[in-house]
């Protein structure tokens, strides 16, 4: 890989991607969107009475959700179980990105509310 120049070519491709991301503050715009979707999600969860392991500050949030809700929620969504709090609840990790649509966040909140 290193001897035939492939690593150099991959480095060039990676640097081009970063070059485009830093143009016109695109990197920051994408980050703002991911963070605003996480804020919308966390506010919605708080309004449903859901607590958090740590206060939401970025595009990753860690709500504490009951096992009963998680069982039903896992049929609809993919998420990471971060840690078990007790026999009745666990912390899950939810992450938003530049591609997260507001409609998807609202749909998730509706689904968790109906459960």
mmCIF file of N, CA and C in Angstrom:
data_model
loop_
_atom_site.group_PDB
_atom_site.id
_atom_site.type_symbol
_atom_site.label_atom_id
_atom_site.label_comp_id
_atom_site.label_asym_id
_atom_site.label_seq_id
_atom_site.Cartn_x
_atom_site.Cartn_y
_atom_site.Cartn_z
ATOM 1 N N UNK A 1 0.829 -1.192 0.000
ATOM 2 C CA UNK A 1 0.000 0.000 0.000
ATOM 3 C C UNK A 1 0.874 1.257 0.000
ATOM 4 N N UNK A 2 1.812 1.330 0.930
ATOM 5 C CA UNK A 2 2.683 2.502 1.002
ATOM 6 C C UNK A 2 3.681 2.526 -0.160
ATOM 7 N N UNK A 3 4.143 1.353 -0.576
ATOM 8 C CA UNK A 3 5.190 1.281 -1.587
ATOM 9 C C UNK A 3 4.683 1.636 -2.992
ATOM 10 N N UNK A 4 3.417 1.491 -3.262
ATOM 11 C CA UNK A 4 2.893 1.710 -4.599
ATOM 12 C C UNK A 4 2.144 3.042 -4.727
ATOM 13 N N UNK A 5 2.147 3.857 -3.676
ATOM 14 C CA UNK A 5 1.553 5.185 -3.766
ATOM 15 C C UNK A 5 0.067 5.262 -3.454
ATOM 16 N N UNK A 6 -0.550 4.159 -3.085
ATOM 17 C CA UNK A 6 -1.990 4.171 -2.811
ATOM 18 C C UNK A 6 -2.320 5.001 -1.577
ATOM 19 N N UNK A 7 -1.444 4.966 -0.595
ATOM 20 C CA UNK A 7 -1.687 5.741 0.614
ATOM 21 C C UNK A 7 -1.684 7.234 0.309
ATOM 22 N N UNK A 8 -0.786 7.667 -0.544
ATOM 23 C CA UNK A 8 -0.729 9.066 -0.943
ATOM 24 C C UNK A 8 -2.020 9.468 -1.666
ATOM 25 N N UNK A 9 -2.523 8.614 -2.534
ATOM 26 C CA UNK A 9 -3.763 8.906 -3.261
ATOM 27 C C UNK A 9 -4.943 9.004 -2.298
ATOM 28 N N UNK A 10 -4.984 8.142 -1.314
ATOM 29 C CA UNK A 10 -6.072 8.185 -0.341
ATOM 30 C C UNK A 10 -5.990 9.450 0.506
ATOM 31 N N UNK A 11 -4.790 9.862 0.832
ATOM 32 C CA UNK A 11 -4.603 11.097 1.592
ATOM 33 C C UNK A 11 -5.093 12.298 0.810
ATOM 34 N N UNK A 12 -4.838 12.312 -0.489
ATOM 35 C CA UNK A 12 -5.304 13.405 -1.348
ATOM 36 C C UNK A 12 -6.825 13.444 -1.377
ATOM 37 N N UNK A 13 -7.453 12.285 -1.508
ATOM 38 C CA UNK A 13 -8.911 12.225 -1.535
ATOM 39 C C UNK A 13 -9.501 12.720 -0.220
ATOM 40 N N UNK A 14 -8.917 12.317 0.874
ATOM 41 C CA UNK A 14 -9.393 12.758 2.183
ATOM 42 C C UNK A 14 -9.228 14.266 2.349
ATOM 43 N N UNK A 15 -8.104 14.790 1.905
ATOM 44 C CA UNK A 15 -7.887 16.235 2.043
ATOM 45 C C UNK A 15 -8.859 17.027 1.175
ATOM 46 N N UNK A 16 -9.241 16.505 0.032
ATOM 47 C CA UNK A 16 -10.235 17.180 -0.815
ATOM 48 C C UNK A 16 -11.594 17.239 -0.121
ATOM 49 N N UNK A 17 -11.945 16.179 0.561
ATOM 50 C CA UNK A 17 -13.212 16.171 1.302
ATOM 51 C C UNK A 17 -13.204 17.235 2.385
ATOM 52 N N UNK A 18 -12.118 17.342 3.124
ATOM 53 C CA UNK A 18 -12.037 18.362 4.161
ATOM 54 C C UNK A 18 -12.005 19.763 3.562
ATOM 55 N N UNK A 19 -11.346 19.910 2.441
ATOM 56 C CA UNK A 19 -11.299 21.214 1.765
ATOM 57 C C UNK A 19 -12.717 21.694 1.448
ATOM 58 N N UNK A 20 -13.556 20.800 0.947
ATOM 59 C CA UNK A 20 -14.937 21.161 0.609
ATOM 60 C C UNK A 20 -15.764 21.429 1.871
ATOM 61 N N UNK A 21 -15.523 20.666 2.913
ATOM 62 C CA UNK A 21 -16.266 20.870 4.162
ATOM 63 C C UNK A 21 -15.987 22.226 4.792
ATOM 64 N N UNK A 22 -14.767 22.716 4.644
ATOM 65 C CA UNK A 22 -14.421 23.994 5.261
ATOM 66 C C UNK A 22 -14.778 25.204 4.409
ATOM 67 N N UNK A 23 -15.191 24.976 3.170
ATOM 68 C CA UNK A 23 -15.613 26.085 2.303
ATOM 69 C C UNK A 23 -16.938 26.641 2.797
ATOM 70 N N UNK A 24 -17.043 27.942 2.816
ATOM 71 C CA UNK A 24 -18.301 28.626 3.150
ATOM 72 C C UNK A 24 -18.922 28.151 4.459
ATOM 73 N N UNK A 25 -18.105 27.741 5.397
ATOM 74 C CA UNK A 25 -18.565 27.286 6.723
ATOM 75 C C UNK A 25 -19.531 26.105 6.670
ATOM 76 N N UNK A 26 -19.424 25.268 5.643
ATOM 77 C CA UNK A 26 -20.315 24.104 5.527
ATOM 78 C C UNK A 26 -20.198 23.195 6.744
ATOM 79 N N UNK A 27 -18.968 22.983 7.222
ATOM 80 C CA UNK A 27 -18.728 22.135 8.394
ATOM 81 C C UNK A 27 -19.561 22.619 9.584
ATOM 82 N N UNK A 28 -19.558 23.934 9.821
ATOM 83 C CA UNK A 28 -20.291 24.503 10.953
ATOM 84 C C UNK A 28 -21.795 24.449 10.729
ATOM 85 N N UNK A 29 -22.226 24.655 9.495
ATOM 86 C CA UNK A 29 -23.651 24.582 9.178
ATOM 87 C C UNK A 29 -24.193 23.175 9.426
ATOM 88 N N UNK A 30 -23.437 22.166 9.005
ATOM 89 C CA UNK A 30 -23.849 20.779 9.226
ATOM 90 C C UNK A 30 -23.874 20.453 10.722
ATOM 91 N N UNK A 31 -22.886 20.956 11.453
ATOM 92 C CA UNK A 31 -22.846 20.736 12.899
ATOM 93 C C UNK A 31 -24.001 21.414 13.615
ATOM 94 N N UNK A 32 -24.330 22.634 13.197
ATOM 95 C CA UNK A 32 -25.472 23.347 13.801
ATOM 96 C C UNK A 32 -26.764 22.580 13.587
ATOM 97 N N UNK A 33 -26.929 22.026 12.380
ATOM 98 C CA UNK A 33 -28.148 21.259 12.101
ATOM 99 C C UNK A 33 -28.219 20.021 12.995
ATOM 100 N N UNK A 34 -27.125 19.282 13.091
ATOM 101 C CA UNK A 34 -27.108 18.075 13.935
ATOM 102 C C UNK A 34 -27.416 18.426 15.382
ATOM 103 N N UNK A 35 -26.834 19.511 15.884
ATOM 104 C CA UNK A 35 -27.070 19.920 17.266
ATOM 105 C C UNK A 35 -28.498 20.407 17.480
ATOM 106 N N UNK A 36 -29.067 21.120 16.502
ATOM 107 C CA UNK A 36 -30.444 21.605 16.668
ATOM 108 C C UNK A 36 -31.439 20.444 16.645
ATOM 109 N N UNK A 37 -31.155 19.408 15.858
ATOM 110 C CA UNK A 37 -32.026 18.231 15.854
ATOM 111 C C UNK A 37 -31.927 17.495 17.193
ATOM 112 N N UNK A 38 -30.731 17.462 17.786
ATOM 113 C CA UNK A 38 -30.562 16.835 19.104
ATOM 114 C C UNK A 38 -31.284 17.640 20.176
ATOM 115 N N UNK A 39 -31.262 18.970 20.061
ATOM 116 C CA UNK A 39 -31.992 19.812 21.018
ATOM 117 C C UNK A 39 -33.493 19.583 20.903
ATOM 118 N N UNK A 40 -33.993 19.501 19.671
ATOM 119 C CA UNK A 40 -35.413 19.223 19.460
ATOM 120 C C UNK A 40 -35.789 17.880 20.076
ATOM 121 N N UNK A 41 -34.953 16.886 19.845
ATOM 122 C CA UNK A 41 -35.183 15.554 20.396
ATOM 123 C C UNK A 41 -35.149 15.562 21.913
ATOM 124 N N UNK A 42 -34.155 16.212 22.492
ATOM 125 C CA UNK A 42 -34.045 16.223 23.956
ATOM 126 C C UNK A 42 -35.177 17.014 24.604
ATOM 127 N N UNK A 43 -35.590 18.127 24.004
ATOM 128 C CA UNK A 43 -36.727 18.883 24.546
ATOM 129 C C UNK A 43 -37.998 18.054 24.489
ATOM 130 N N UNK A 44 -38.190 17.344 23.394
ATOM 131 C CA UNK A 44 -39.362 16.482 23.273
ATOM 132 C C UNK A 44 -39.368 15.367 24.300
ATOM 133 N N UNK A 45 -38.204 14.762 24.520
ATOM 134 C CA UNK A 45 -38.112 13.691 25.518
ATOM 135 C C UNK A 45 -38.340 14.236 26.924
ATOM 136 N N UNK A 46 -37.779 15.421 27.203
ATOM 137 C CA UNK A 46 -37.994 16.042 28.518
ATOM 138 C C UNK A 46 -39.478 16.319 28.745
ATOM 139 N N UNK A 47 -40.165 16.764 27.706
ATOM 140 C CA UNK A 47 -41.595 17.060 27.846
ATOM 141 C C UNK A 47 -42.406 15.798 28.129
ATOM 142 N N UNK A 48 -41.848 14.643 27.783
ATOM 143 C CA UNK A 48 -42.504 13.368 28.082
ATOM 144 C C UNK A 48 -42.100 12.830 29.454
ATOM 145 N N UNK A 49 -41.293 13.606 30.177
ATOM 146 C CA UNK A 49 -40.880 13.206 31.522
ATOM 147 C C UNK A 49 -39.653 12.314 31.551
ATOM 148 N N UNK A 50 -38.940 12.221 30.454
ATOM 149 C CA UNK A 50 -37.760 11.365 30.387
ATOM 150 C C UNK A 50 -36.545 12.134 30.903
ATOM 151 N N UNK A 51 -35.785 11.492 31.779
ATOM 152 C CA UNK A 51 -34.565 12.071 32.352
ATOM 153 C C UNK A 51 -33.363 11.686 31.493
ATOM 154 N N UNK A 52 -32.231 12.319 31.764
ATOM 155 C CA UNK A 52 -31.010 12.061 31.013
ATOM 156 C C UNK A 52 -29.872 11.700 31.950
ATOM 157 N N UNK A 53 -28.976 10.836 31.461
ATOM 158 C CA UNK A 53 -27.795 10.473 32.248
ATOM 159 C C UNK A 53 -26.904 11.699 32.429
ATOM 160 N N UNK A 54 -26.726 12.461 31.362
ATOM 161 C CA UNK A 54 -25.998 13.730 31.392
ATOM 162 C C UNK A 54 -26.806 14.744 30.597
ATOM 163 N N UNK A 55 -26.653 16.010 30.936
ATOM 164 C CA UNK A 55 -27.389 17.053 30.226
ATOM 165 C C UNK A 55 -26.983 17.070 28.757
ATOM 166 N N UNK A 56 -27.942 17.118 27.838
ATOM 167 C CA UNK A 56 -27.622 17.153 26.405
ATOM 168 C C UNK A 56 -26.864 18.431 26.034
ATOM 169 N N UNK A 57 -25.710 18.268 25.398
ATOM 170 C CA UNK A 57 -24.898 19.414 24.989
ATOM 171 C C UNK A 57 -24.404 19.311 23.560
ATOM 172 N N UNK A 58 -24.604 18.178 22.925
ATOM 173 C CA UNK A 58 -24.114 18.000 21.555
ATOM 174 C C UNK A 58 -25.144 17.199 20.768
ATOM 175 N N UNK A 59 -24.717 16.597 19.675
ATOM 176 C CA UNK A 59 -25.648 15.812 18.874
ATOM 177 C C UNK A 59 -25.810 14.381 19.405
ATOM 178 N N UNK A 60 -25.209 14.082 20.525
ATOM 179 C CA UNK A 60 -25.401 12.789 21.187
ATOM 180 C C UNK A 60 -26.147 13.029 22.497
ATOM 181 N N UNK A 61 -27.244 12.297 22.676
ATOM 182 C CA UNK A 61 -27.983 12.429 23.930
ATOM 183 C C UNK A 61 -28.135 11.043 24.554
ATOM 184 N N UNK A 62 -28.274 11.034 25.879
ATOM 185 C CA UNK A 62 -28.297 9.787 26.633
ATOM 186 C C UNK A 62 -29.507 9.737 27.570
ATOM 187 N N UNK A 63 -30.703 9.472 27.024
ATOM 188 C CA UNK A 63 -31.893 9.401 27.870
ATOM 189 C C UNK A 63 -31.971 8.091 28.653
ATOM 190 N N UNK A 64 -32.593 8.178 29.822
ATOM 191 C CA UNK A 64 -32.841 7.004 30.659
ATOM 192 C C UNK A 64 -34.272 6.569 30.384
ATOM 193 N N UNK A 65 -34.433 5.365 29.832
ATOM 194 C CA UNK A 65 -35.747 4.908 29.387
ATOM 195 C C UNK A 65 -36.047 3.546 30.003
ATOM 196 N N UNK A 66 -37.313 3.339 30.334
ATOM 197 C CA UNK A 66 -37.717 2.083 30.966
ATOM 198 C C UNK A 66 -37.558 0.909 30.003
ATOM 199 N N UNK A 67 -37.277 -0.246 30.565
ATOM 200 C CA UNK A 67 -37.090 -1.464 29.761
ATOM 201 C C UNK A 67 -38.351 -1.805 28.968
ATOM 202 N N UNK A 68 -39.516 -1.533 29.536
ATOM 203 C CA UNK A 68 -40.774 -1.806 28.843
ATOM 204 C C UNK A 68 -40.859 -1.005 27.557
ATOM 205 N N UNK A 69 -40.499 0.259 27.626
ATOM 206 C CA UNK A 69 -40.517 1.127 26.442
ATOM 207 C C UNK A 69 -39.423 0.708 25.462
ATOM 208 N N UNK A 70 -38.255 0.377 25.972
ATOM 209 C CA UNK A 70 -37.146 -0.018 25.103
ATOM 210 C C UNK A 70 -37.449 -1.272 24.297
ATOM 211 N N UNK A 71 -38.142 -2.202 24.891
ATOM 212 C CA UNK A 71 -38.492 -3.429 24.183
ATOM 213 C C UNK A 71 -39.339 -3.117 22.958
ATOM 214 N N UNK A 72 -40.323 -2.273 23.130
ATOM 215 C CA UNK A 72 -41.194 -1.908 22.006
ATOM 216 C C UNK A 72 -40.474 -0.979 21.024
ATOM 217 N N UNK A 73 -39.646 -0.090 21.543
ATOM 218 C CA UNK A 73 -38.936 0.868 20.706
ATOM 219 C C UNK A 73 -37.911 0.177 19.808
ATOM 220 N N UNK A 74 -37.315 -0.900 20.300
ATOM 221 C CA UNK A 74 -36.298 -1.614 19.517
ATOM 222 C C UNK A 74 -36.889 -2.299 18.287
ATOM 223 N N UNK A 75 -38.194 -2.506 18.267
ATOM 224 C CA UNK A 75 -38.845 -3.058 17.072
ATOM 225 C C UNK A 75 -38.916 -2.011 15.956
ATOM 226 N N UNK A 76 -38.869 -0.737 16.336
ATOM 227 C CA UNK A 76 -39.033 0.350 15.369
ATOM 228 C C UNK A 76 -37.737 1.054 14.995
ATOM 229 N N UNK A 77 -36.771 1.100 15.930
ATOM 230 C CA UNK A 77 -35.564 1.905 15.738
ATOM 231 C C UNK A 77 -34.307 1.164 16.170
ATOM 232 N N UNK A 78 -33.191 1.596 15.592
ATOM 233 C CA UNK A 78 -31.884 1.092 16.006
ATOM 234 C C UNK A 78 -31.257 2.127 16.932
ATOM 235 N N UNK A 79 -30.764 1.680 18.063
ATOM 236 C CA UNK A 79 -30.089 2.555 19.021
ATOM 237 C C UNK A 79 -29.147 1.711 19.852
ATOM 238 N N UNK A 80 -28.228 2.370 20.515
ATOM 239 C CA UNK A 80 -27.262 1.674 21.358
ATOM 240 C C UNK A 80 -27.694 1.768 22.813
ATOM 241 N N UNK A 81 -27.710 0.638 23.484
ATOM 242 C CA UNK A 81 -27.937 0.658 24.928
ATOM 243 C C UNK A 81 -26.587 0.961 25.567
ATOM 244 N N UNK A 82 -26.518 2.083 26.241
ATOM 245 C CA UNK A 82 -25.243 2.555 26.785
ATOM 246 C C UNK A 82 -24.906 1.860 28.094
ATOM 247 N N UNK A 83 -25.884 1.864 29.024
ATOM 248 C CA UNK A 83 -25.653 1.162 30.286
ATOM 249 C C UNK A 83 -26.976 0.938 30.992
ATOM 250 N N UNK A 84 -27.005 -0.091 31.794
ATOM 251 C CA UNK A 84 -28.192 -0.424 32.583
ATOM 252 C C UNK A 84 -28.151 0.413 33.858
ATOM 253 N N UNK A 85 -29.247 1.107 34.144
ATOM 254 C CA UNK A 85 -29.325 1.933 35.347
ATOM 255 C C UNK A 85 -29.756 1.071 36.526
ATOM 256 N N UNK A 86 -30.812 0.318 36.310
ATOM 257 C CA UNK A 86 -31.320 -0.616 37.310
ATOM 258 C C UNK A 86 -32.116 -1.688 36.577
ATOM 259 N N UNK A 87 -32.877 -2.490 37.314
ATOM 260 C CA UNK A 87 -33.634 -3.578 36.686
ATOM 261 C C UNK A 87 -34.743 -3.063 35.772
ATOM 262 N N UNK A 88 -35.147 -1.825 35.969
ATOM 263 C CA UNK A 88 -36.292 -1.305 35.228
ATOM 264 C C UNK A 88 -35.950 -0.312 34.129
ATOM 265 N N UNK A 89 -34.710 0.159 34.052
ATOM 266 C CA UNK A 89 -34.386 1.175 33.043
ATOM 267 C C UNK A 89 -32.925 1.112 32.601
ATOM 268 N N UNK A 90 -32.704 1.656 31.406
ATOM 269 C CA UNK A 90 -31.363 1.713 30.826
ATOM 270 C C UNK A 90 -31.148 3.066 30.161
ATOM 271 N N UNK A 91 -29.887 3.403 29.998
ATOM 272 C CA UNK A 91 -29.511 4.606 29.253
ATOM 273 C C UNK A 91 -29.240 4.166 27.820
ATOM 274 N N UNK A 92 -29.840 4.885 26.875
ATOM 275 C CA UNK A 92 -29.545 4.610 25.475
ATOM 276 C C UNK A 92 -28.825 5.807 24.865
ATOM 277 N N UNK A 93 -28.139 5.562 23.793
ATOM 278 C CA UNK A 93 -27.398 6.626 23.091
ATOM 279 C C UNK A 93 -28.127 6.914 21.786
ATOM 280 N N UNK A 94 -28.547 8.157 21.625
ATOM 281 C CA UNK A 94 -29.181 8.607 20.394
ATOM 282 C C UNK A 94 -28.290 9.676 19.772
ATOM 283 N N UNK A 95 -28.063 9.573 18.469
ATOM 284 C CA UNK A 95 -27.172 10.501 17.783
ATOM 285 C C UNK A 95 -27.885 11.077 16.563
ATOM 286 N N UNK A 96 -27.824 12.398 16.426
ATOM 287 C CA UNK A 96 -28.344 13.056 15.234
ATOM 288 C C UNK A 96 -27.169 13.467 14.349
ATOM 289 N N UNK A 97 -27.457 13.709 13.075
ATOM 290 C CA UNK A 97 -26.391 14.075 12.144
ATOM 291 C C UNK A 97 -26.857 15.177 11.208
ATOM 292 N N UNK A 98 -26.011 15.508 10.257
ATOM 293 C CA UNK A 98 -26.346 16.511 9.257
ATOM 294 C C UNK A 98 -27.542 16.053 8.422
ATOM 295 N N UNK A 99 -27.785 14.756 8.374
ATOM 296 C CA UNK A 99 -28.853 14.209 7.540
ATOM 297 C C UNK A 99 -30.152 13.957 8.305
ATOM 298 N N UNK A 100 -30.168 14.197 9.603
ATOM 299 C CA UNK A 100 -31.371 13.951 10.393
ATOM 300 C C UNK A 100 -32.455 14.955 10.019
ATOM 301 N N UNK A 101 -33.596 14.434 9.631
ATOM 302 C CA UNK A 101 -34.714 15.297 9.252
ATOM 303 C C UNK A 101 -35.571 15.602 10.480
ATOM 304 N N UNK A 102 -36.093 16.813 10.538
ATOM 305 C CA UNK A 102 -36.963 17.201 11.645
ATOM 306 C C UNK A 102 -38.174 16.280 11.719
ATOM 307 N N UNK A 103 -38.705 15.891 10.569
ATOM 308 C CA UNK A 103 -39.861 14.985 10.539
ATOM 309 C C UNK A 103 -39.534 13.648 11.201
ATOM 310 N N UNK A 104 -38.308 13.165 11.035
ATOM 311 C CA UNK A 104 -37.901 11.903 11.660
ATOM 312 C C UNK A 104 -37.842 12.038 13.174
ATOM 313 N N UNK A 105 -37.356 13.178 13.657
ATOM 314 C CA UNK A 105 -37.303 13.426 15.107
ATOM 315 C C UNK A 105 -38.715 13.471 15.673
ATOM 316 N N UNK A 106 -39.599 14.177 15.009
ATOM 317 C CA UNK A 106 -40.982 14.294 15.477
ATOM 318 C C UNK A 106 -41.695 12.945 15.438
ATOM 319 N N UNK A 107 -41.404 12.147 14.422
ATOM 320 C CA UNK A 107 -41.987 10.805 14.330
ATOM 321 C C UNK A 107 -41.503 9.926 15.480
ATOM 322 N N UNK A 108 -40.202 10.008 15.792
ATOM 323 C CA UNK A 108 -39.639 9.255 16.915
ATOM 324 C C UNK A 108 -40.328 9.659 18.218
ATOM 325 N N UNK A 109 -40.500 10.959 18.415
ATOM 326 C CA UNK A 109 -41.156 11.453 19.646
ATOM 327 C C UNK A 109 -42.612 10.981 19.709
ATOM 328 N N UNK A 110 -43.298 10.981 18.588
ATOM 329 C CA UNK A 110 -44.673 10.479 18.555
ATOM 330 C C UNK A 110 -44.719 8.992 18.914
ATOM 331 N N UNK A 111 -43.773 8.236 18.344
ATOM 332 C CA UNK A 111 -43.739 6.796 18.618
ATOM 333 C C UNK A 111 -43.452 6.505 20.088
ATOM 334 N N UNK A 112 -42.489 7.217 20.648
ATOM 335 C CA UNK A 112 -42.154 6.971 22.058
ATOM 336 C C UNK A 112 -43.296 7.428 22.956
ATOM 337 N N UNK A 113 -43.985 8.463 22.569
ATOM 338 C CA UNK A 113 -45.130 8.938 23.334
ATOM 339 C C UNK A 113 -46.281 7.924 23.295
ATOM 340 N N UNK A 114 -46.491 7.315 22.143
ATOM 341 C CA UNK A 114 -47.580 6.332 22.026
ATOM 342 C C UNK A 114 -47.267 5.042 22.761
ATOM 343 N N UNK A 115 -45.991 4.733 22.939
ATOM 344 C CA UNK A 115 -45.607 3.531 23.688
ATOM 345 C C UNK A 115 -45.853 3.774 25.165
#
